[in-house]
XYZ file of C-alpha atoms in Angstrom:
217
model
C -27.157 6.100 38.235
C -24.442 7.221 35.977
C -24.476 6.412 32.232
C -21.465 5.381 30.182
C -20.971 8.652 29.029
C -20.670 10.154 32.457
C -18.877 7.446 33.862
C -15.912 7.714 31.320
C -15.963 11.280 31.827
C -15.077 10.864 35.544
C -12.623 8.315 35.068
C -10.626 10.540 32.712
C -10.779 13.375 35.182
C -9.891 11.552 37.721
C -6.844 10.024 36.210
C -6.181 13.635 35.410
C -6.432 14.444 38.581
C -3.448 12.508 40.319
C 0.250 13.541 38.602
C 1.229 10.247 38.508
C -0.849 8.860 35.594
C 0.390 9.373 32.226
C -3.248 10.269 31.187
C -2.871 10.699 27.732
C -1.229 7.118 27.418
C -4.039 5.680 28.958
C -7.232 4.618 26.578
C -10.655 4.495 28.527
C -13.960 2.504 27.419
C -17.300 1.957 29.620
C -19.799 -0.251 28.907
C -22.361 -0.953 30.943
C -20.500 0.014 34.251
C -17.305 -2.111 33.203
C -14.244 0.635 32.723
C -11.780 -1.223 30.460
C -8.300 0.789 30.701
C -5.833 -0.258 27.626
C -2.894 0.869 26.373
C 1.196 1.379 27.076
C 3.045 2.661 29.777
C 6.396 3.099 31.411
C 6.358 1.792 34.866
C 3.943 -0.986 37.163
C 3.591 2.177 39.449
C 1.783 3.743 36.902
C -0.607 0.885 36.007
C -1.249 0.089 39.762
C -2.320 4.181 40.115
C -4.596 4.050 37.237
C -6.291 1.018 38.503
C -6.750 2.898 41.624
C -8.125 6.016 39.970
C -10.399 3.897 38.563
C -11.522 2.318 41.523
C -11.660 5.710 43.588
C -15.128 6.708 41.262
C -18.608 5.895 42.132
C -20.445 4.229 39.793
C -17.781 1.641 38.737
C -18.841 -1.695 38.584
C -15.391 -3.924 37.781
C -12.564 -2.665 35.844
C -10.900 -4.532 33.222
C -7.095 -3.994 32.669
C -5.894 -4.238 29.383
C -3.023 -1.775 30.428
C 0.311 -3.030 29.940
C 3.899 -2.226 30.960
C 6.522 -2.064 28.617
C 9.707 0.114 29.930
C 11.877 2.168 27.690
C 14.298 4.634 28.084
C 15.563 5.308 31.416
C 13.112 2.799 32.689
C 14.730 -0.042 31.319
C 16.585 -2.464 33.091
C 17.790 -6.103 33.019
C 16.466 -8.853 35.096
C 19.221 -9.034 36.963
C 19.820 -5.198 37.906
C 15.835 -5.479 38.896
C 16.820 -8.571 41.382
C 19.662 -6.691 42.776
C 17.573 -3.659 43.614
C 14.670 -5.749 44.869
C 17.245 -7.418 47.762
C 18.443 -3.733 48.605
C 14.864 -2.668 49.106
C 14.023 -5.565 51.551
C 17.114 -5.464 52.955
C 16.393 -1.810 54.044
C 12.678 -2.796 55.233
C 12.037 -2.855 59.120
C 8.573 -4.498 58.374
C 9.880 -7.381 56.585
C 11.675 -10.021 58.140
C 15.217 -10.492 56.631
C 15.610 -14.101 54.790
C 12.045 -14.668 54.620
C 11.329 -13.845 50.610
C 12.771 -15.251 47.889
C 12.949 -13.341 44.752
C 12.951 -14.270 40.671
C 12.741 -12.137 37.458
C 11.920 -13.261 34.164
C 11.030 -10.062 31.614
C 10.658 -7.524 34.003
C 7.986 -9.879 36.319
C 8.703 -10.119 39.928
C 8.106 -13.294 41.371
C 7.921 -13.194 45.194
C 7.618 -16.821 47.686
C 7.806 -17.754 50.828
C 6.079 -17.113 54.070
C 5.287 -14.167 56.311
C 3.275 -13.723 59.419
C 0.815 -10.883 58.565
C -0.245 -9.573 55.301
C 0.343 -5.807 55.838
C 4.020 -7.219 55.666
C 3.334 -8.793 52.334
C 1.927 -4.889 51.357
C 5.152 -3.464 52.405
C 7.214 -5.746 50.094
C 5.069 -4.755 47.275
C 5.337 -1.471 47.749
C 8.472 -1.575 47.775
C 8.724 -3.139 44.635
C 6.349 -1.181 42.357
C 8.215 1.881 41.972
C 11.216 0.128 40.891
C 12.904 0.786 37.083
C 12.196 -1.940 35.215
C 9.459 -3.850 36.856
C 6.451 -4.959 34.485
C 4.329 -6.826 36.895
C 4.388 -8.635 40.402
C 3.352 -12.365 40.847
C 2.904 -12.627 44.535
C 2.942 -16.327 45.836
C 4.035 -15.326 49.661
C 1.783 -17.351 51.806
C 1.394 -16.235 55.195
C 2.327 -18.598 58.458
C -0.493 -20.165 60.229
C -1.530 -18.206 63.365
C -3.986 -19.222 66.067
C -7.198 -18.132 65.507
C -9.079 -16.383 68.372
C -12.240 -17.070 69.400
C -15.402 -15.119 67.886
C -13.459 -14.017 64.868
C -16.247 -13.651 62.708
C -17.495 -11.009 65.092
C -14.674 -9.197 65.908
C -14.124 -8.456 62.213
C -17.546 -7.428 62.169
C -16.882 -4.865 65.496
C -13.768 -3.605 63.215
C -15.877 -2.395 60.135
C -18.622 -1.049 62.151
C -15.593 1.041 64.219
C -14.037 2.080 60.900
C -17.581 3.125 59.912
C -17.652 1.560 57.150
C -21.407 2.727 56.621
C -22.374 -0.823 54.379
C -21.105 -3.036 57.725
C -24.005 -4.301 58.305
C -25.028 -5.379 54.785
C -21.774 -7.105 54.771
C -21.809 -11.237 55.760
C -18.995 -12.432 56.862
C -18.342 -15.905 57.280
C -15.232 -18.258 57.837
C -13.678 -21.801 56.689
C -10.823 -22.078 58.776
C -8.596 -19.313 58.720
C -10.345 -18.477 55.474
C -12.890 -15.574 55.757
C -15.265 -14.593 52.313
C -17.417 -11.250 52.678
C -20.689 -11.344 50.558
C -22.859 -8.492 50.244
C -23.592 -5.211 48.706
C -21.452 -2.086 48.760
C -21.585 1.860 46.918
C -18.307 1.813 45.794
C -14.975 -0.091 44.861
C -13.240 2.162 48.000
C -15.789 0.452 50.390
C -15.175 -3.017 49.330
C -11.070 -2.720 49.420
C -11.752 -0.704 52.739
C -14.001 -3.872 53.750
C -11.088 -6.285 52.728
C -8.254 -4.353 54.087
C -9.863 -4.538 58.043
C -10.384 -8.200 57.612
C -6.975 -8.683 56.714
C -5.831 -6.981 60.020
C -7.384 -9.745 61.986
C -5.208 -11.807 63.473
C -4.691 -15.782 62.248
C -6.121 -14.924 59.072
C -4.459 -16.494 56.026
C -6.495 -15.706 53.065
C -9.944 -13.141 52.164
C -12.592 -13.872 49.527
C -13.678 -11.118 48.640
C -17.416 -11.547 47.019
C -18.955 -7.706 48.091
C -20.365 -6.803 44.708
C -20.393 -2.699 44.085
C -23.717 -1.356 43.144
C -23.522 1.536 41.186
Protein backbone atom coordinates (compact mmCIF):
# COMPACT_ATOMS: atom_id res chain seq x y z
CA UNK A 1 0.00 0.00 0.00
CA UNK A 2 1.11 3.41 -0.94
CA UNK A 3 1.54 6.18 1.68
CA UNK A 4 0.53 9.80 1.22
CA UNK A 5 3.79 10.72 0.35
CA UNK A 6 4.05 8.32 -2.52
CA UNK A 7 0.71 8.72 -3.61
CA UNK A 8 1.06 12.57 -4.22
CA UNK A 9 4.21 11.89 -5.84
CA UNK A 10 2.47 9.81 -8.57
CA UNK A 11 -0.30 12.03 -9.03
CA UNK A 12 2.03 14.93 -9.82
CA UNK A 13 3.92 12.81 -12.29
CA UNK A 14 1.25 11.70 -13.77
CA UNK A 15 -0.39 14.99 -14.39
CA UNK A 16 3.04 15.75 -15.73
CA UNK A 17 2.86 13.21 -17.80
CA UNK A 18 -0.15 14.12 -20.20
CA UNK A 19 0.49 17.81 -22.12
CA UNK A 20 -2.74 18.79 -21.50
CA UNK A 21 -2.65 19.61 -17.75
CA UNK A 22 -1.41 22.87 -16.76
CA UNK A 23 0.57 21.08 -13.93
CA UNK A 24 1.95 23.82 -12.24
CA UNK A 25 -1.63 25.44 -11.84
CA UNK A 26 -2.80 22.52 -10.28
CA UNK A 27 -2.31 22.16 -6.21
CA UNK A 28 -2.24 18.42 -4.96
CA UNK A 29 -2.98 17.14 -1.24
CA UNK A 30 -3.41 13.30 -0.05
CA UNK A 31 -4.65 12.29 2.96
CA UNK A 32 -5.35 9.12 3.77
CA UNK A 33 -5.90 7.90 0.09
CA UNK A 34 -8.27 11.00 -0.69
CA UNK A 35 -6.29 13.22 -3.57
CA UNK A 36 -7.86 16.69 -3.20
CA UNK A 37 -6.88 18.72 -6.53
CA UNK A 38 -7.45 22.72 -5.98
CA UNK A 39 -6.70 25.55 -7.69
CA UNK A 40 -7.38 27.78 -11.16
CA UNK A 41 -7.45 26.97 -14.58
CA UNK A 42 -8.32 28.03 -18.08
CA UNK A 43 -10.59 25.58 -19.67
CA UNK A 44 -13.31 22.48 -18.34
CA UNK A 45 -11.02 20.33 -20.68
CA UNK A 46 -8.37 20.84 -18.46
CA UNK A 47 -10.19 20.08 -15.17
CA UNK A 48 -11.94 16.97 -16.71
CA UNK A 49 -8.03 15.67 -17.72
CA UNK A 50 -6.74 16.23 -14.33
CA UNK A 51 -9.54 14.38 -12.78
CA UNK A 52 -8.67 11.65 -15.08
CA UNK A 53 -4.96 11.69 -14.29
CA UNK A 54 -5.96 11.33 -11.04
CA UNK A 55 -8.08 8.53 -11.47
CA UNK A 56 -5.56 6.67 -13.92
CA UNK A 57 -3.12 5.93 -10.46
CA UNK A 58 -3.35 2.99 -8.26
CA UNK A 59 -3.74 3.57 -4.92
CA UNK A 60 -6.41 6.35 -5.16
CA UNK A 61 -9.20 6.00 -3.07
CA UNK A 62 -11.80 9.10 -4.14
CA UNK A 63 -10.68 12.34 -5.40
CA UNK A 64 -11.97 15.52 -4.25
CA UNK A 65 -12.18 18.47 -6.77
CA UNK A 66 -11.66 21.70 -5.51
CA UNK A 67 -10.36 22.71 -9.08
CA UNK A 68 -12.13 25.43 -10.63
CA UNK A 69 -12.53 27.06 -14.05
CA UNK A 70 -12.25 30.54 -14.51
CA UNK A 71 -11.37 31.58 -18.35
CA UNK A 72 -9.28 34.54 -19.27
CA UNK A 73 -7.68 35.71 -22.13
CA UNK A 74 -8.38 34.09 -25.30
CA UNK A 75 -10.53 31.68 -23.42
CA UNK A 76 -13.10 34.00 -22.64
CA UNK A 77 -16.30 34.15 -24.10
CA UNK A 78 -19.92 35.30 -23.52
CA UNK A 79 -22.79 33.10 -22.83
CA UNK A 80 -24.17 33.63 -25.82
CA UNK A 81 -21.06 33.05 -28.26
CA UNK A 82 -20.71 29.64 -25.98
CA UNK A 83 -24.56 28.74 -27.02
CA UNK A 84 -23.91 29.51 -30.56
CA UNK A 85 -20.89 27.25 -30.76
CA UNK A 86 -22.55 24.52 -28.72
CA UNK A 87 -25.57 24.28 -31.64
CA UNK A 88 -22.70 24.20 -34.38
CA UNK A 89 -21.06 21.32 -32.60
CA UNK A 90 -24.30 19.19 -32.41
CA UNK A 91 -25.35 20.26 -35.46
CA UNK A 92 -22.15 18.70 -37.00
CA UNK A 93 -22.58 15.38 -34.77
CA UNK A 94 -23.69 12.11 -36.67
CA UNK A 95 -24.18 10.43 -33.18
CA UNK A 96 -26.59 12.84 -31.91
CA UNK A 97 -29.92 13.13 -33.12
CA UNK A 98 -30.69 16.67 -34.49
CA UNK A 99 -33.54 18.56 -32.27
CA UNK A 100 -33.20 16.30 -29.47
CA UNK A 101 -31.03 18.68 -26.84
CA UNK A 102 -31.82 21.75 -25.65
CA UNK A 103 -29.12 24.01 -24.58
CA UNK A 104 -28.72 27.06 -21.74
CA UNK A 105 -25.71 29.09 -20.44
CA UNK A 106 -25.54 31.02 -17.43
CA UNK A 107 -21.59 32.03 -16.46
CA UNK A 108 -19.90 29.84 -18.62
CA UNK A 109 -22.18 26.52 -17.28
CA UNK A 110 -23.69 24.39 -19.90
CA UNK A 111 -26.93 23.18 -19.16
CA UNK A 112 -27.98 20.26 -21.40
CA UNK A 113 -32.03 18.51 -21.35
CA UNK A 114 -33.90 16.42 -23.04
CA UNK A 115 -33.92 12.83 -24.06
CA UNK A 116 -31.72 10.43 -25.99
CA UNK A 117 -31.81 6.77 -26.65
CA UNK A 118 -28.36 5.50 -25.49
CA UNK A 119 -25.90 7.06 -23.25
CA UNK A 120 -22.72 6.78 -25.41
CA UNK A 121 -24.81 9.51 -27.33
CA UNK A 122 -25.08 11.60 -24.23
CA UNK A 123 -20.85 11.05 -24.12
CA UNK A 124 -20.60 12.37 -27.55
CA UNK A 125 -22.46 15.63 -26.71
CA UNK A 126 -20.18 16.16 -23.87
CA UNK A 127 -17.36 15.74 -25.59
CA UNK A 128 -18.18 17.86 -27.75
CA UNK A 129 -18.71 20.44 -25.42
CA UNK A 130 -15.65 20.34 -23.11
CA UNK A 131 -13.13 21.66 -25.33
CA UNK A 132 -15.10 24.62 -26.10
CA UNK A 133 -13.70 28.49 -25.20
CA UNK A 134 -15.48 29.58 -22.54
CA UNK A 135 -17.12 26.67 -20.91
CA UNK A 136 -16.72 26.44 -16.95
CA UNK A 137 -18.71 23.38 -16.24
CA UNK A 138 -21.48 21.00 -17.74
CA UNK A 139 -24.82 20.26 -15.88
CA UNK A 140 -26.10 17.28 -17.72
CA UNK A 141 -29.93 16.64 -17.15
CA UNK A 142 -30.44 14.52 -20.62
CA UNK A 143 -32.46 11.58 -19.60
CA UNK A 144 -32.39 8.76 -21.81
CA UNK A 145 -35.80 7.19 -23.56
CA UNK A 146 -37.15 4.10 -22.09
CA UNK A 147 -36.07 0.96 -24.02
CA UNK A 148 -37.29 -2.60 -23.57
CA UNK A 149 -35.37 -4.46 -21.41
CA UNK A 150 -34.22 -7.96 -22.50
CA UNK A 151 -34.45 -10.81 -20.67
CA UNK A 152 -31.45 -12.00 -18.28
CA UNK A 153 -29.95 -8.57 -18.21
CA UNK A 154 -28.30 -8.92 -15.09
CA UNK A 155 -26.32 -11.70 -16.67
CA UNK A 156 -25.54 -10.52 -19.81
CA UNK A 157 -23.84 -7.51 -18.22
CA UNK A 158 -22.09 -9.88 -16.20
CA UNK A 159 -20.91 -12.05 -19.66
CA UNK A 160 -19.75 -8.37 -20.91
CA UNK A 161 -17.20 -7.65 -18.02
CA UNK A 162 -15.96 -11.09 -17.84
CA UNK A 163 -15.36 -10.69 -22.01
CA UNK A 164 -13.73 -7.29 -21.46
CA UNK A 165 -11.65 -9.06 -18.78
CA UNK A 166 -12.22 -6.98 -16.45
CA UNK A 167 -10.12 -9.24 -13.95
CA UNK A 168 -12.48 -7.99 -10.57
CA UNK A 169 -15.85 -9.40 -12.66
CA UNK A 170 -16.54 -11.70 -10.52
CA UNK A 171 -16.21 -9.74 -7.25
CA UNK A 172 -18.54 -7.39 -8.86
CA UNK A 173 -22.65 -7.82 -7.88
CA UNK A 174 -24.74 -6.62 -10.06
CA UNK A 175 -28.22 -6.21 -9.46
CA UNK A 176 -31.28 -4.32 -11.08
CA UNK A 177 -34.55 -2.16 -10.13
CA UNK A 178 -36.10 -1.72 -13.29
CA UNK A 179 -34.04 -0.37 -15.85
CA UNK A 180 -31.86 0.74 -12.96
CA UNK A 181 -28.69 -1.42 -12.46
CA UNK A 182 -26.18 -0.60 -9.07
CA UNK A 183 -22.71 -2.58 -9.06
CA UNK A 184 -21.39 -3.25 -5.45
CA UNK A 185 -18.17 -4.72 -4.82
CA UNK A 186 -14.50 -4.35 -4.61
CA UNK A 187 -12.12 -3.17 -7.31
CA UNK A 188 -7.88 -2.22 -7.58
CA UNK A 189 -8.32 0.84 -9.16
CA UNK A 190 -10.55 3.93 -10.19
CA UNK A 191 -9.84 2.65 -14.17
CA UNK A 192 -11.57 -0.70 -13.21
CA UNK A 193 -14.59 0.76 -11.68
CA UNK A 194 -15.28 3.46 -14.71
CA UNK A 195 -14.29 0.42 -17.02
CA UNK A 196 -17.01 -1.60 -14.87
CA UNK A 197 -19.59 1.31 -15.37
CA UNK A 198 -18.88 2.10 -18.90
CA UNK A 199 -19.90 -1.87 -20.12
CA UNK A 200 -23.03 -1.63 -18.12
CA UNK A 201 -23.98 1.38 -19.76
CA UNK A 202 -23.69 -0.38 -23.22
CA UNK A 203 -26.50 -2.66 -22.29
CA UNK A 204 -29.36 -2.11 -23.94
CA UNK A 205 -32.77 -0.56 -22.05
CA UNK A 206 -30.66 0.72 -19.44
CA UNK A 207 -31.55 4.19 -18.15
CA UNK A 208 -29.44 4.90 -15.22
CA UNK A 209 -26.00 3.02 -13.23
CA UNK A 210 -25.26 3.20 -9.50
CA UNK A 211 -22.19 2.90 -9.24
CA UNK A 212 -21.23 1.57 -5.49
CA UNK A 213 -17.67 -0.55 -6.52
CA UNK A 214 -15.47 0.88 -3.81
CA UNK A 215 -11.48 1.01 -4.96
CA UNK A 216 -9.19 -0.67 -2.58
CA UNK A 217 -5.96 0.67 -2.61
Amino acid sequence: MKTDSELKKDVLAEMLWDPLIPEARVGVSVTDGVVTLTGHIDTYAEKVAAKRAVERVSGVKAIAMELDVIPAGVHQRSDTEIAAAVEHALSWNTSVPQGRIMVSVEKGWVTLSGELDWNFQRRAVERMIRPLKGVAGIIDNILLRALPIPVNLSTRIQEALTRQAQREARRIEISMDGSVVTLRGHVHSWAERNAAEGATWSAPGVSRVNNQLTVEA
